[in-house]
CSV table of C-alpha atoms in Angstrom, one decimal:
chain,number,residue,atom,x,y,z
N,1,MET,CA,3.2,10.2,-33.6
N,2,ALA,CA,4.1,14.0,-33.4
N,3,ASN,CA,6.2,15.7,-36.2
N,4,HIS,CA,7.2,19.4,-34.6
N,5,LYS,CA,9.3,19.9,-31.8
N,6,SER,CA,6.4,21.7,-30.0
N,7,SER,CA,4.0,18.6,-30.3
N,8,ILE,CA,6.2,16.2,-29.1
N,9,LYS,CA,6.7,18.7,-26.1
N,10,ARG,CA,3.1,18.5,-25.4
N,11,ALA,CA,3.0,14.5,-25.9
N,12,ARG,CA,5.5,14.6,-23.3
N,13,GLN,CA,3.9,16.8,-20.7
N,14,THR,CA,0.2,15.0,-21.4
N,15,VAL,CA,1.9,11.4,-20.3
N,16,VAL,CA,3.3,13.4,-16.8
N,17,ARG,CA,0.1,15.1,-16.4
N,18,THR,CA,-2.0,12.6,-16.7
N,19,GLU,CA,-0.4,9.9,-14.3
N,20,ARG,CA,0.0,12.9,-11.4
N,21,ASN,CA,-4.2,13.4,-12.0
N,22,ARG,CA,-4.8,9.4,-12.0
N,23,ALA,CA,-2.6,9.5,-8.6
N,24,GLU,CA,-4.6,11.9,-7.1
N,25,LYS,CA,-8.0,11.0,-8.2
N,26,SER,CA,-7.2,7.3,-6.8
N,27,ARG,CA,-5.8,8.9,-3.6
N,28,MET,CA,-9.1,11.0,-3.2
N,29,LYS,CA,-11.2,7.7,-3.8
N,30,THR,CA,-8.7,5.9,-1.2
N,31,LEU,CA,-9.3,8.8,1.2
N,32,ARG,CA,-13.1,8.6,0.8
N,33,LYS,CA,-13.2,4.9,1.4
N,34,LYS,CA,-10.8,5.4,4.9
N,35,ALA,CA,-13.4,8.3,5.7
N,36,LEU,CA,-16.7,6.2,5.4
N,37,THR,CA,-15.0,2.8,7.1
N,38,ALA,CA,-14.0,5.3,10.1
N,39,ILE,CA,-18.0,6.6,10.1
N,40,ALA,CA,-19.0,3.2,9.9
N,41,SER,CA,-16.7,1.8,12.7
N,42,GLY,CA,-18.3,4.6,15.2
N,43,ASP,CA,-15.2,6.2,16.2
N,44,LYS,CA,-16.2,9.8,16.0
N,45,ALA,CA,-13.0,11.4,16.5
N,46,ALA,CA,-11.3,9.3,13.6
N,47,ALA,CA,-14.2,10.0,11.4
N,48,ALA,CA,-13.8,13.3,12.2
N,49,ALA,CA,-10.3,13.4,10.9
N,50,ALA,CA,-10.4,11.3,8.3
N,51,THR,CA,-13.4,13.6,6.9
N,52,SER,CA,-11.3,16.4,7.3
N,53,VAL,CA,-8.5,15.6,5.5
N,54,LEU,CA,-11.2,14.4,2.3
N,55,SER,CA,-12.6,17.6,2.6
N,56,SER,CA,-9.1,19.2,2.0
N,57,VAL,CA,-7.8,16.9,-1.1
N,58,VAL,CA,-11.3,17.1,-2.6
N,59,ASP,CA,-11.6,21.1,-2.4
N,60,LYS,CA,-7.7,21.0,-3.9
N,61,ALA,CA,-8.8,18.9,-6.8
N,62,ALA,CA,-11.9,21.0,-7.6
N,63,LYS,CA,-9.7,23.7,-7.5
N,64,ARG,CA,-7.2,22.0,-9.8
N,65,ASN,CA,-10.0,21.0,-12.3
N,66,LEU,CA,-9.4,17.3,-11.4
N,67,ILE,CA,-13.1,17.0,-10.6
N,68,HIS,CA,-15.9,19.3,-11.0
N,69,PRO,CA,-17.0,21.8,-8.1
N,70,ASN,CA,-20.3,20.4,-7.7
N,71,LYS,CA,-18.6,16.8,-7.3
N,72,ALA,CA,-16.8,17.9,-4.4
N,73,ALA,CA,-19.5,19.5,-3.1
N,74,ASN,CA,-21.6,16.2,-3.2
N,75,LEU,CA,-18.4,14.5,-1.5
N,76,LYS,CA,-18.1,16.6,1.2
N,77,SER,CA,-21.8,16.8,1.7
N,78,LYS,CA,-23.0,13.1,1.9
N,79,THR,CA,-19.5,12.3,4.1
N,80,ALA,CA,-20.4,15.4,6.5
N,81,LYS,CA,-24.0,14.0,6.7
N,82,ALA,CA,-22.7,10.4,7.5
N,83,LEU,CA,-20.5,11.7,9.7
N,84,ALA,CA,-23.2,13.7,11.7
N,85,ALA,CA,-25.4,10.7,11.8
N,86,ILE,CA,-23.3,8.9,14.2
N,87,ALA,CA,-23.3,11.5,16.8
């Protein structure tokens, strides 16, 4: 266990940040599943809305270094391509 005041605080902060990051990544995965499900159902309006929400969350995650910017681009590209295929 940490001995210094500063290292004790850093340990506390790490726990909080890890939990926050885990929740945000889980949310991103859930939104991706929802978008792909909406695309698979063929409902273009719902799929477009789900894809838009996913893109926003993925961009924010990349901005906060939760995921790599290239991963964000790949996720957005794949969902946009799938959405365009149901046109």
